[in-house]
Amino acid sequence: MIKQVAPLVSAILVAACNNTPDDGSGLTSSDRTALENKAAQNVGCVFEDQFYCSHIIENRMQLSLYFAPEALGNLDPNARNKGMRVTKNFVVEAASSVKQCTKTDDPALLLIKGIEISGAPHSVVGTSPLSAQSKCYITREAS
């Protein structure tokens, strides 16, 4: 009986370790991957919740520092990593929550560059001129 239980317990522990939160978001790795995949599918789709766009525009200088080359940011590495993680989670949440894809041809300005989503580099842009009414969306960067 004990010989049968040991492999089962091992399998459960391995499964639990592969689905533990690893990015501070409180989501499992598989949930985070699913959100990132959905966000990547919504490239070019305008964020539906205006709060996300307004927040990024208002804080664009600070948020972009997390993704700037290390010499430019002059940030503590731990603060930089945490800022990158939190910002990425925020952008992924905004892009993955799009239900009806709306695209715009309005001129856009780069807000944040170099966010890795689903293994590919993405940028966040906002329609110009930047204001509380701007529309934000992610674009895929050339590799």
PDB file of N, CA and C in Angstrom, residues 5 33 49 63-65 79 88 92:
ATOM      1  N   VAL A   5       1.290   4.568  -2.731  1.00  0.00           N
ATOM      2  CA  VAL A   5       1.012   5.941  -2.327  1.00  0.00           C
ATOM      3  C   VAL A   5       2.184   6.871  -2.658  1.00  0.00           C
ATOM      4  N   THR A  33       0.465  32.009 -18.335  1.00  0.00           N
ATOM      5  CA  THR A  33       0.784  31.692 -19.734  1.00  0.00           C
ATOM      6  C   THR A  33      -0.444  31.870 -20.615  1.00  0.00           C
ATOM      7  N   ASP A  49     -10.624  48.901 -21.212  1.00  0.00           N
ATOM      8  CA  ASP A  49     -10.742  49.613 -19.939  1.00  0.00           C
ATOM      9  C   ASP A  49      -9.801  50.816 -19.974  1.00  0.00           C
ATOM     10  N   LEU A  63       7.466  53.883 -15.611  1.00  0.00           N
ATOM     11  CA  LEU A  63       7.301  52.536 -16.150  1.00  0.00           C
ATOM     12  C   LEU A  63       8.341  52.226 -17.220  1.00  0.00           C
ATOM     13  N   SER A  64       8.667  53.200 -18.054  1.00  0.00           N
ATOM     14  CA  SER A  64       9.642  52.949 -19.116  1.00  0.00           C
ATOM     15  C   SER A  64      11.055  52.766 -18.555  1.00  0.00           C
ATOM     16  N   LEU A  65      11.333  53.332 -17.378  1.00  0.00           N
ATOM     17  CA  LEU A  65      12.648  53.150 -16.749  1.00  0.00           C
ATOM     18  C   LEU A  65      12.934  51.684 -16.445  1.00  0.00           C
ATOM     19  N   ALA A  79      14.509  46.417  -7.481  1.00  0.00           N
ATOM     20  CA  ALA A  79      13.400  47.328  -7.796  1.00  0.00           C
ATOM     21  C   ALA A  79      13.084  47.272  -9.288  1.00  0.00           C
ATOM     22  N   LYS A  88       4.621  44.395 -16.534  1.00  0.00           N
ATOM     23  CA  LYS A  88       4.253  43.367 -17.512  1.00  0.00           C
ATOM     24  C   LYS A  88       2.898  42.769 -17.161  1.00  0.00           C
ATOM     25  N   VAL A  92      -0.285  42.875 -19.594  1.00  0.00           N
ATOM     26  CA  VAL A  92      -0.889  41.605 -20.010  1.00  0.00           C
ATOM     27  C   VAL A  92      -2.363  41.579 -19.616  1.00  0.00           C
TER      28      VAL A  92
END
